[in-house]
Amino acid sequence: MIQLNTFGNVGRDAKNETINGNEYLIFDIGVNQKIKGQNVTLWINCTMPGKNERLCAILKAGTYIFVTGQAIISSYMSQKKDATEKTPAPSVTLYVDRVQLLSGKQDSETD
């Protein structure tokens, strides 16, 4: 098991979904980082068990949050808009245990 703790900005408004009869809160966060001098955003797909109307109403695009949970890391073949070749890219899914709201929108870049 990989336990992940990270800061990031919500990418799009959270939504409640029913999957196989179970309720989940679904949202994405973008984590900005510098790799070899270039800014790179890693998108993390977040899934939180249970229906949470209150948190769903708060987690809007751009909200700066701290999340913890169990991470599943895999890869997929990504193709950029102007490229003809596909390249491997990371995919991270986080089964969220805890969300902490931080103040306002913020750039979560780390040096």
mmCIF file of C-alpha atoms in Angstrom:
data_model
loop_
_atom_site.group_PDB
_atom_site.id
_atom_site.type_symbol
_atom_site.label_atom_id
_atom_site.label_comp_id
_atom_site.label_asym_id
_atom_site.label_seq_id
_atom_site.Cartn_x
_atom_site.Cartn_y
_atom_site.Cartn_z
ATOM 1 C CA MET A 1 0.000 0.000 0.000
ATOM 2 C CA ILE A 2 1.236 3.479 -0.900
ATOM 3 C CA GLN A 3 0.024 6.252 1.415
ATOM 4 C CA LEU A 4 0.031 9.630 -0.368
ATOM 5 C CA ASN A 5 -0.176 13.083 1.222
ATOM 6 C CA THR A 6 -0.252 16.017 -1.186
ATOM 7 C CA PHE A 7 -1.342 19.600 -1.764
ATOM 8 C CA GLY A 8 -3.050 20.634 -4.980
ATOM 9 C CA ASN A 9 -5.770 22.578 -6.729
ATOM 10 C CA VAL A 10 -9.115 20.999 -7.599
ATOM 11 C CA GLY A 11 -9.222 20.678 -11.406
ATOM 12 C CA ARG A 12 -13.000 20.670 -11.873
ATOM 13 C CA ASP A 13 -15.988 20.786 -9.560
ATOM 14 C CA ALA A 14 -16.442 17.650 -7.442
ATOM 15 C CA LYS A 15 -19.446 15.436 -8.069
ATOM 16 C CA ASN A 16 -21.223 12.607 -6.301
ATOM 17 C CA GLU A 17 -21.525 9.413 -8.341
ATOM 18 C CA THR A 18 -23.026 5.985 -7.827
ATOM 19 C CA ILE A 19 -20.755 3.197 -9.068
ATOM 20 C CA ASN A 20 -21.947 -0.431 -8.774
ATOM 21 C CA GLY A 21 -24.526 0.670 -6.193
ATOM 22 C CA ASN A 22 -21.982 2.498 -3.994
ATOM 23 C CA GLU A 23 -21.821 6.277 -3.479
ATOM 24 C CA TYR A 24 -18.545 8.163 -4.071
ATOM 25 C CA LEU A 25 -17.338 11.749 -4.181
ATOM 26 C CA ILE A 26 -15.201 12.178 -7.320
ATOM 27 C CA PHE A 27 -12.742 15.009 -8.020
ATOM 28 C CA ASP A 28 -9.323 15.645 -9.580
ATOM 29 C CA ILE A 29 -6.424 17.673 -8.238
ATOM 30 C CA GLY A 30 -3.459 19.086 -10.097
ATOM 31 C CA VAL A 31 -0.078 19.029 -8.393
ATOM 32 C CA ASN A 32 2.468 21.363 -9.988
ATOM 33 C CA GLN A 33 6.141 20.494 -9.782
ATOM 34 C CA LYS A 34 9.421 21.353 -11.480
ATOM 35 C CA ILE A 35 11.144 18.525 -13.319
ATOM 36 C CA LYS A 36 14.434 19.298 -15.065
ATOM 37 C CA GLY A 37 13.601 23.008 -14.959
ATOM 38 C CA GLN A 38 10.155 22.647 -16.539
ATOM 39 C CA ASN A 39 6.794 23.110 -14.847
ATOM 40 C CA VAL A 40 4.805 19.877 -14.975
ATOM 41 C CA THR A 41 1.311 19.212 -13.626
ATOM 42 C CA LEU A 42 0.489 15.739 -12.347
ATOM 43 C CA TRP A 43 -3.260 15.113 -12.285
ATOM 44 C CA ILE A 44 -4.519 12.859 -9.512
ATOM 45 C CA ASN A 45 -7.954 11.213 -9.821
ATOM 46 C CA CYS A 46 -9.535 11.273 -6.348
ATOM 47 C CA THR A 47 -12.298 8.983 -5.107
ATOM 48 C CA MET A 48 -13.794 9.325 -1.629
ATOM 49 C CA PRO A 49 -16.301 6.744 -0.365
ATOM 50 C CA GLY A 50 -19.782 7.939 0.562
ATOM 51 C CA LYS A 51 -22.054 10.685 -0.669
ATOM 52 C CA ASN A 52 -20.926 14.049 0.692
ATOM 53 C CA GLU A 53 -23.140 16.954 -0.406
ATOM 54 C CA ARG A 54 -21.409 19.473 1.869
ATOM 55 C CA LEU A 55 -17.899 18.697 0.615
ATOM 56 C CA CYS A 56 -19.177 18.432 -2.963
ATOM 57 C CA ALA A 57 -20.480 22.001 -2.715
ATOM 58 C CA ILE A 58 -17.104 23.258 -1.421
ATOM 59 C CA LEU A 59 -14.696 21.433 -3.779
ATOM 60 C CA LYS A 60 -14.890 23.755 -6.781
ATOM 61 C CA ALA A 61 -12.318 24.173 -9.555
ATOM 62 C CA GLY A 62 -9.242 25.998 -8.266
ATOM 63 C CA THR A 63 -9.816 25.278 -4.555
ATOM 64 C CA TYR A 64 -6.480 24.615 -2.840
ATOM 65 C CA ILE A 65 -6.622 21.447 -0.698
ATOM 66 C CA PHE A 66 -4.531 18.886 1.154
ATOM 67 C CA VAL A 67 -5.514 15.233 0.699
ATOM 68 C CA THR A 68 -4.343 11.925 2.129
ATOM 69 C CA GLY A 69 -5.174 8.418 1.071
ATOM 70 C CA GLN A 70 -4.119 5.186 -0.581
ATOM 71 C CA ALA A 71 -2.570 5.675 -4.023
ATOM 72 C CA ILE A 72 -2.680 3.378 -7.013
ATOM 73 C CA ILE A 73 -0.038 4.262 -9.603
ATOM 74 C CA SER A 74 -0.127 3.044 -13.193
ATOM 75 C CA SER A 75 0.696 4.339 -16.663
ATOM 76 C CA TYR A 76 -1.033 4.917 -19.972
ATOM 77 C CA MET A 77 0.030 5.989 -23.465
ATOM 78 C CA SER A 78 -0.511 9.721 -23.906
ATOM 79 C CA GLN A 79 -0.590 11.610 -27.180
ATOM 80 C CA LYS A 80 -0.081 15.369 -27.155
ATOM 81 C CA LYS A 81 -2.227 17.472 -29.486
ATOM 82 C CA ASP A 82 0.442 18.119 -32.125
ATOM 83 C CA ALA A 83 2.381 14.867 -31.753
ATOM 84 C CA THR A 84 2.143 11.776 -33.918
ATOM 85 C CA GLU A 85 3.685 9.417 -31.374
ATOM 86 C CA LYS A 86 2.346 8.298 -28.027
ATOM 87 C CA THR A 87 4.521 8.431 -24.929
ATOM 88 C CA PRO A 88 4.133 6.768 -21.517
ATOM 89 C CA ALA A 89 2.524 8.990 -18.869
ATOM 90 C CA PRO A 90 1.773 8.350 -15.180
ATOM 91 C CA SER A 91 -1.738 7.830 -13.881
ATOM 92 C CA VAL A 92 -2.453 8.251 -10.169
ATOM 93 C CA THR A 93 -5.718 7.340 -8.472
ATOM 94 C CA LEU A 94 -6.100 8.315 -4.820
ATOM 95 C CA TYR A 95 -8.656 6.660 -2.537
ATOM 96 C CA VAL A 96 -9.073 9.632 -0.220
ATOM 97 C CA ASP A 97 -9.239 9.258 3.570
ATOM 98 C CA ARG A 98 -9.009 12.942 4.454
ATOM 99 C CA VAL A 99 -9.482 16.333 2.783
ATOM 100 C CA GLN A 100 -8.306 19.573 4.358
ATOM 101 C CA LEU A 101 -9.423 22.852 2.808
ATOM 102 C CA LEU A 102 -6.706 25.477 2.579
ATOM 103 C CA SER A 103 -7.140 29.172 1.860
ATOM 104 C CA GLY A 104 -8.296 30.163 -1.645
ATOM 105 C CA LYS A 105 -6.790 29.376 -5.026
ATOM 106 C CA GLN A 106 -3.048 28.915 -5.059
ATOM 107 C CA ASP A 107 -0.210 27.688 -7.258
ATOM 108 C CA SER A 108 0.985 24.466 -5.613
ATOM 109 C CA GLU A 109 4.396 24.455 -7.314
ATOM 110 C CA THR A 110 7.323 23.010 -5.391
ATOM 111 C CA ASP A 111 10.987 23.725 -6.127
#
